[in-house]
PDB file of C-alpha atoms in Angstrom:
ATOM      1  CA  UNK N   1       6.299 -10.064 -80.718  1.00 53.00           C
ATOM      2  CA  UNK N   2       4.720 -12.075 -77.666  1.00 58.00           C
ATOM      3  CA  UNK N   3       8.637 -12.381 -76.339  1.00 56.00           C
ATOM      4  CA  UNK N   4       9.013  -8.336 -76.620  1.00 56.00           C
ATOM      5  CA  UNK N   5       6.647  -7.921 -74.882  1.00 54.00           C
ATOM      6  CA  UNK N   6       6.785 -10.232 -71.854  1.00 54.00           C
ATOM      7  CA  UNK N   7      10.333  -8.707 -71.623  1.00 53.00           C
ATOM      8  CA  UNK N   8       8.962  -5.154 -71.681  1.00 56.00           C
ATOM      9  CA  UNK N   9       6.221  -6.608 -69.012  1.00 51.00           C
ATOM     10  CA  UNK N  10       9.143  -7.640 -66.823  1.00 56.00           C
ATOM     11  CA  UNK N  11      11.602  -4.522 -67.965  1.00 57.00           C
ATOM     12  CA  UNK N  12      14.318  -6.556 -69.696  1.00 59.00           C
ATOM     13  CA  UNK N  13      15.282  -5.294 -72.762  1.00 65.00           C
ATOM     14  CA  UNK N  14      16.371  -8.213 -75.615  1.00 65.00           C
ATOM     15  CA  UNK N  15      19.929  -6.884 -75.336  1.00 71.00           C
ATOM     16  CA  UNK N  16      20.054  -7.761 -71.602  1.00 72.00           C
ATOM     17  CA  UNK N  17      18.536 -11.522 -71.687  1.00 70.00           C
ATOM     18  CA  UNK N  18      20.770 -11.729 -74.400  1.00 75.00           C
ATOM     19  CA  UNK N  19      24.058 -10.806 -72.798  1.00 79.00           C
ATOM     20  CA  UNK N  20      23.174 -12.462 -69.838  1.00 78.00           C
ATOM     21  CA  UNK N  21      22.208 -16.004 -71.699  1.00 78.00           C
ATOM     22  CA  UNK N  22      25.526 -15.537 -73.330  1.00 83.00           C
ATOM     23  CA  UNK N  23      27.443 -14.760 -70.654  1.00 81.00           C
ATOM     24  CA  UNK N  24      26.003 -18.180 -69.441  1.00 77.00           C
ATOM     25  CA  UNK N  25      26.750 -20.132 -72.396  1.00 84.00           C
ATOM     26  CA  UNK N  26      30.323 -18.254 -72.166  1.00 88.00           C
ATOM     27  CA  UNK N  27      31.116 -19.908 -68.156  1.00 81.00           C
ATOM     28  CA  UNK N  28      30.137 -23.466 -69.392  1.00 82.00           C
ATOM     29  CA  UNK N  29      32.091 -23.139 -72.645  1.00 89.00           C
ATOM     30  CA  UNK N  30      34.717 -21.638 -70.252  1.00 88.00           C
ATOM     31  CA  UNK N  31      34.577 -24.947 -67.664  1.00 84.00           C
ATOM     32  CA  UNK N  32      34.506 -27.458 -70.600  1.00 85.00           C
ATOM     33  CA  UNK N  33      37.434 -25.621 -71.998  1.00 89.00           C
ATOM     34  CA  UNK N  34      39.378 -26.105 -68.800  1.00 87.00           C
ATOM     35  CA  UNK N  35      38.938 -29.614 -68.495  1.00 85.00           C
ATOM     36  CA  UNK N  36      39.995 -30.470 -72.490  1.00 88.00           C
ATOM     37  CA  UNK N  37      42.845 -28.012 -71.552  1.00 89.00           C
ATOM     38  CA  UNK N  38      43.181 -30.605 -68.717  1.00 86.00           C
ATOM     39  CA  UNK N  39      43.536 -27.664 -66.147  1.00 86.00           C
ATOM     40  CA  UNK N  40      40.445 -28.924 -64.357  1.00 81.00           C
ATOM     41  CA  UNK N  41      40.392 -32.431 -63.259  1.00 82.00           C
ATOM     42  CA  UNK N  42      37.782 -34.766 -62.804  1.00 78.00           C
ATOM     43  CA  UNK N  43      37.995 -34.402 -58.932  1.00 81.00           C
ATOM     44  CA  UNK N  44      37.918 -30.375 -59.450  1.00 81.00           C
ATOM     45  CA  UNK N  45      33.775 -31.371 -59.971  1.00 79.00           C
ATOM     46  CA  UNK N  46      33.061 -31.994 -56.747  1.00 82.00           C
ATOM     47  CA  UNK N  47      35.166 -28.661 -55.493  1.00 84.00           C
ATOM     48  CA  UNK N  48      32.814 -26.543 -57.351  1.00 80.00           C
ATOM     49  CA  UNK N  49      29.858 -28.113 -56.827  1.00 79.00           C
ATOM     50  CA  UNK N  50      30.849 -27.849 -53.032  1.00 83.00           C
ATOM     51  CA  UNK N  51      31.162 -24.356 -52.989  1.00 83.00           C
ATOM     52  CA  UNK N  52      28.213 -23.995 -55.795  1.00 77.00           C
ATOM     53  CA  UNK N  53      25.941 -25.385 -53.529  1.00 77.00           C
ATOM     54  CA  UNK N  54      27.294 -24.183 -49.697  1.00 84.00           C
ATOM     55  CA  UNK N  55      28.493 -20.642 -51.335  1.00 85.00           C
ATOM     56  CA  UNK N  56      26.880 -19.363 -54.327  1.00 80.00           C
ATOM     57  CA  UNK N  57      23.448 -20.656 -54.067  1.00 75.00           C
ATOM     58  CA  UNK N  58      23.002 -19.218 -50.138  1.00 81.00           C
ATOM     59  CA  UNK N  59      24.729 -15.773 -51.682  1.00 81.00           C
ATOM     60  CA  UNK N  60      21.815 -15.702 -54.559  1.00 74.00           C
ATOM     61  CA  UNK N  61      18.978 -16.501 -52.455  1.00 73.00           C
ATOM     62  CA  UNK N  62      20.120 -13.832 -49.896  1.00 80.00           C
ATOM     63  CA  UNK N  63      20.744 -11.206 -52.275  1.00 77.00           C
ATOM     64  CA  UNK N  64      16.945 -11.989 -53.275  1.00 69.00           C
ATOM     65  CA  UNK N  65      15.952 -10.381 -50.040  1.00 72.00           C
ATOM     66  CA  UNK N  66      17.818  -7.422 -50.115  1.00 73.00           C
ATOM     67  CA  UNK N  67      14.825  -5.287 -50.983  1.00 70.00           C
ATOM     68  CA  UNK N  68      12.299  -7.857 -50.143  1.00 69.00           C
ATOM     69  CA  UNK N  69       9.199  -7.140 -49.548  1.00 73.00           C
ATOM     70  CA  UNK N  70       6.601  -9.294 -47.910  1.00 74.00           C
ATOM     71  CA  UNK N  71       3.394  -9.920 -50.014  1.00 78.00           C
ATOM     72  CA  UNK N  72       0.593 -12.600 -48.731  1.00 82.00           C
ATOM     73  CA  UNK N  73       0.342 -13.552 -52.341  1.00 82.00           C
ATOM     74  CA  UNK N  74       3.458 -15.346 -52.365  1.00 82.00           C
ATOM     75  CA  UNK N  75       2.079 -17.889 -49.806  1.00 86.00           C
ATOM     76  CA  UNK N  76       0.782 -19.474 -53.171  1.00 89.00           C
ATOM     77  CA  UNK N  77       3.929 -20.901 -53.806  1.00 86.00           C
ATOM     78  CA  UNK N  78       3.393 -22.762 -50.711  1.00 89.00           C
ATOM     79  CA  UNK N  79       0.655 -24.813 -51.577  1.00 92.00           C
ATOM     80  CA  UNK N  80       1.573 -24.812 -55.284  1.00 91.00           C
ATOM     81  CA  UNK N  81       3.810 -27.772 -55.167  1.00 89.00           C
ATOM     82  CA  UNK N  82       1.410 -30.024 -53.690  1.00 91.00           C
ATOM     83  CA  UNK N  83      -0.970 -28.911 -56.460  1.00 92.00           C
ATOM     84  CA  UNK N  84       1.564 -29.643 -59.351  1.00 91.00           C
ATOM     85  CA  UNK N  85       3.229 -32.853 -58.236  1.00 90.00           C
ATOM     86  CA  UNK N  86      -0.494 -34.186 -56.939  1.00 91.00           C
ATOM     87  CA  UNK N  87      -1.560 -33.452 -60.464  1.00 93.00           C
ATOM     88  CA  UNK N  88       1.616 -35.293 -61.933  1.00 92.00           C
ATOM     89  CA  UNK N  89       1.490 -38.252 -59.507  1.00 91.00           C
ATOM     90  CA  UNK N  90      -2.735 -38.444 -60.700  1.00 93.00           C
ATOM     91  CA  UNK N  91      -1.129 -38.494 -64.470  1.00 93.00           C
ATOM     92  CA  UNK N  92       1.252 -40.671 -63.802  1.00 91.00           C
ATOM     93  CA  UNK N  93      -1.627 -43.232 -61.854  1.00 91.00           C
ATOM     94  CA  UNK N  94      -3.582 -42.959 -65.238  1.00 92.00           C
ATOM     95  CA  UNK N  95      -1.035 -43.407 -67.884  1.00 90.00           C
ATOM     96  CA  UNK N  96       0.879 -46.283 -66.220  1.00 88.00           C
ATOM     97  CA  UNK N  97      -2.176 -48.290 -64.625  1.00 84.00           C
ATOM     98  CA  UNK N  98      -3.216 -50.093 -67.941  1.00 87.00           C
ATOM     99  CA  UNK N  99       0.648 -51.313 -68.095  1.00 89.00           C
ATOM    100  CA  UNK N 100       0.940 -52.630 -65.117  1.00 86.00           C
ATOM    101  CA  UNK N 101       1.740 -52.003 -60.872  1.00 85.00           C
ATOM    102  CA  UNK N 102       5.807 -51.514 -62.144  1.00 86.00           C
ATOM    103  CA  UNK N 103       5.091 -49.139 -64.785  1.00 89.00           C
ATOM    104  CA  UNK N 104       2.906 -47.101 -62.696  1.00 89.00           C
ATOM    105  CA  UNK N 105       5.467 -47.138 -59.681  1.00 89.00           C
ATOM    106  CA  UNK N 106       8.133 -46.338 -62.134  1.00 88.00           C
ATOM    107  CA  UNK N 107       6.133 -43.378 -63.777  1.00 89.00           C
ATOM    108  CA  UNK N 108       4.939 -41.669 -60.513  1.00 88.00           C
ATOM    109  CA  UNK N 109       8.607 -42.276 -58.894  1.00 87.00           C
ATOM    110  CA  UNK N 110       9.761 -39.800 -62.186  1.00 85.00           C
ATOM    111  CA  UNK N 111       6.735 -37.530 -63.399  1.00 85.00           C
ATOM    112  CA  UNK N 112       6.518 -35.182 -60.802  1.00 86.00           C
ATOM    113  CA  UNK N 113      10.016 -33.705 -59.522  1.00 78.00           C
ATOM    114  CA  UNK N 114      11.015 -30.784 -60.295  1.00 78.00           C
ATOM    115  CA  UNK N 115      14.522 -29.709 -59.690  1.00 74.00           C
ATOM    116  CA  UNK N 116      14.274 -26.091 -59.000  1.00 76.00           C
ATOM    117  CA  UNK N 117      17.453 -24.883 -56.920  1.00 68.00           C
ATOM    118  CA  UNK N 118      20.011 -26.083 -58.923  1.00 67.00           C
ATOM    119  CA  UNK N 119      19.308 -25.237 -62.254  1.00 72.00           C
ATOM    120  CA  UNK N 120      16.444 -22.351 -61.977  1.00 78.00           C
ATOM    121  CA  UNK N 121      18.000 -19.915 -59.456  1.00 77.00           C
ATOM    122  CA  UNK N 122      20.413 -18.830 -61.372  1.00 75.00           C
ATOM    123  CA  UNK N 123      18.686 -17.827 -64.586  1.00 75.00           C
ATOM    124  CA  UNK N 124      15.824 -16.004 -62.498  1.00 78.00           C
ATOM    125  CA  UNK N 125      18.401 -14.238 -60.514  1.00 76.00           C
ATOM    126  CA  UNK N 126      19.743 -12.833 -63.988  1.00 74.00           C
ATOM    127  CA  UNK N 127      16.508 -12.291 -65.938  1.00 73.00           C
ATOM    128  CA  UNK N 128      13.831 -11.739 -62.939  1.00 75.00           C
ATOM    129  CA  UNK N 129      12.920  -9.736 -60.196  1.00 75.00           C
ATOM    130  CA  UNK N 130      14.364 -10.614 -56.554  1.00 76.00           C
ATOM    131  CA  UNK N 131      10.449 -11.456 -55.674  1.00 78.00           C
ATOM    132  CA  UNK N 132      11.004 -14.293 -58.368  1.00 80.00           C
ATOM    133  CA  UNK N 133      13.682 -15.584 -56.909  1.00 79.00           C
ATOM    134  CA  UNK N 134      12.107 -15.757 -53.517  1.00 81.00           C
ATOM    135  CA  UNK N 135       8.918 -17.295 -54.765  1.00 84.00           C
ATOM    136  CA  UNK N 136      10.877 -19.799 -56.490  1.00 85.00           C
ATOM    137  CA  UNK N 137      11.918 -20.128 -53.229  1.00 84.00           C
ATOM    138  CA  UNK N 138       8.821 -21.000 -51.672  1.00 86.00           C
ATOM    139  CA  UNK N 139       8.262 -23.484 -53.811  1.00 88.00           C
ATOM    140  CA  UNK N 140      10.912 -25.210 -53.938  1.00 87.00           C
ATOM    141  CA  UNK N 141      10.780 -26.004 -50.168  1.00 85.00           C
ATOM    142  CA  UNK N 142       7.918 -28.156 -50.108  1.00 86.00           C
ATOM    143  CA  UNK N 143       8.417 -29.591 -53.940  1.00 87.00           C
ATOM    144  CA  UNK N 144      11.493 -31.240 -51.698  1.00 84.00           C
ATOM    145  CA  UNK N 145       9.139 -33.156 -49.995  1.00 83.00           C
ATOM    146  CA  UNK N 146       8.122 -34.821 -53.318  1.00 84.00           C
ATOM    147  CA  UNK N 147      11.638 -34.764 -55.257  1.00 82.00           C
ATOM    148  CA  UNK N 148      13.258 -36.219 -52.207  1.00 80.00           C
ATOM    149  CA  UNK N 149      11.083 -39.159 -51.078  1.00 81.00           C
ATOM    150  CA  UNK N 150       7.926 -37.971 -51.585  1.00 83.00           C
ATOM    151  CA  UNK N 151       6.821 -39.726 -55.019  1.00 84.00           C
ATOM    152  CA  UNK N 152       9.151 -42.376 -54.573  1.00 82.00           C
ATOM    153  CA  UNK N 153       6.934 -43.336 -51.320  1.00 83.00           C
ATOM    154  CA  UNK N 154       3.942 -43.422 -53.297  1.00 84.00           C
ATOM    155  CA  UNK N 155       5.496 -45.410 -55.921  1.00 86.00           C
ATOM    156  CA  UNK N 156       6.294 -47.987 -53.566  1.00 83.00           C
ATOM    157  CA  UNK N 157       2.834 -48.845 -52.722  1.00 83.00           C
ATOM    158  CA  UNK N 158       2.374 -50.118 -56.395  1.00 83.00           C
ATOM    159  CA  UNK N 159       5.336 -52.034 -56.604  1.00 82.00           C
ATOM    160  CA  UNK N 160       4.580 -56.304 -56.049  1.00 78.00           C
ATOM    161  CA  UNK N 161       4.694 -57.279 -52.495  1.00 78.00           C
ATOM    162  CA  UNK N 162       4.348 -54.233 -51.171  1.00 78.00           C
ATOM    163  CA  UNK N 163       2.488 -53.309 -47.791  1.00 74.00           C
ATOM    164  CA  UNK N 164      -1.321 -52.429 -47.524  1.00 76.00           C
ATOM    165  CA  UNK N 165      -1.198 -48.117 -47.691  1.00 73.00           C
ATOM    166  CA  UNK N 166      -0.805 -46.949 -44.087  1.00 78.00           C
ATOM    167  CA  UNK N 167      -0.432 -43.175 -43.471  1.00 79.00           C
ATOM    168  CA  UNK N 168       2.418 -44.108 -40.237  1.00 84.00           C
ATOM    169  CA  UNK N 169       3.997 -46.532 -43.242  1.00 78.00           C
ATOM    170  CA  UNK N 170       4.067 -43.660 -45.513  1.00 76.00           C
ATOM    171  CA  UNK N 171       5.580 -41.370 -42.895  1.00 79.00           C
ATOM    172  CA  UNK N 172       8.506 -44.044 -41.968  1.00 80.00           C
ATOM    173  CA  UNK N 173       9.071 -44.865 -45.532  1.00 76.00           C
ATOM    174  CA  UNK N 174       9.409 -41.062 -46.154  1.00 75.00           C
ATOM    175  CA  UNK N 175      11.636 -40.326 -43.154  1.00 77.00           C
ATOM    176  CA  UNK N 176      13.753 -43.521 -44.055  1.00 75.00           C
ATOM    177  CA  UNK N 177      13.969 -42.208 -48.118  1.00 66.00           C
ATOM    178  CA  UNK N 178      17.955 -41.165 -48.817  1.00 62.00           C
TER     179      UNK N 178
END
């Protein structure tokens, strides 16, 4: 009953987020179907993630905005990241300091990134509101500063030999992070 009525909350009937998380499950099944078939080929991957990510993805996020409104709420998802992956990083710090400087590096390098482009967009383009996909969004712009270099920075400071914690040595090890 708590699902019905989120959906109703949101105005997405059962039917619809069913449909849609079928019609979901049908494009993978689809793709892996394909490749058995051996009409796709391994190199065929790198194709459609090419146009996935330079096509599709752009096309969805500018959709979002097609009746976009601008709401000074949404400047929450700003500021959110830093609160989430902080919070993460802190857990991490705790859990992994009683096992040792390689366990804690290795735990705040992985708690705290969140992949959010990729693998979210799509599903709250189907199920939510354009607003949703735009504060995703916002989020997801500075959670890159953690998921790309960001946490892996910090976990460098706990690995043996490393340099004393300088804020110009974070910022070249950041700007230096693949």
């Amino acid at each position: 009953s708590r699902v019905y009525f989120l959906l109703n909350v949101i105005g997405v009937t059962m039917t619809q987020v069913i449909l849609k998380a079928f019609s979901f499950i049908f494009c993978m099944a689809l793709a892996y179907s394909l490749k058995k078939a051996k009409v796709l080929q391994e190199s065929d991957s790198r194709v459609v993630s090419t146009i996935y990510i330079n096509v599709a993805l752009p096309c969805a996020i500018i959709t979002s905005f097609r009746n976009f409104t601008l709401d000074s709420s949404l400047f929450f998802f700003l500021l959110l990241p830093f609160i989430s992956n902080g919070t993460m990083i802190l857990i991490a710090w705790l859990t992994g300091r009683k096992r040792g400087n390689e366990e804690t590096a290795y735990q705040i390098a992985n708690y705290p990134n969140y992949n959010i482009g990729s693998f979210t967009l799509p599903f709250l383009q189907s199920f939510m509101s354009p607003t949703c996909v735009v504060a995703a969004c916002l989020y997801d712009t500075p959670n890159a500063f953690f998921t790309l270099g960001g946490s892996y920075t910090v976990a460098c400071r706990f690995m043996p030999g490393s340099p004393k914690f300088t804020f110009l040595g974070f910022f070249k090890r950041i700007m230096s992070s693949i």
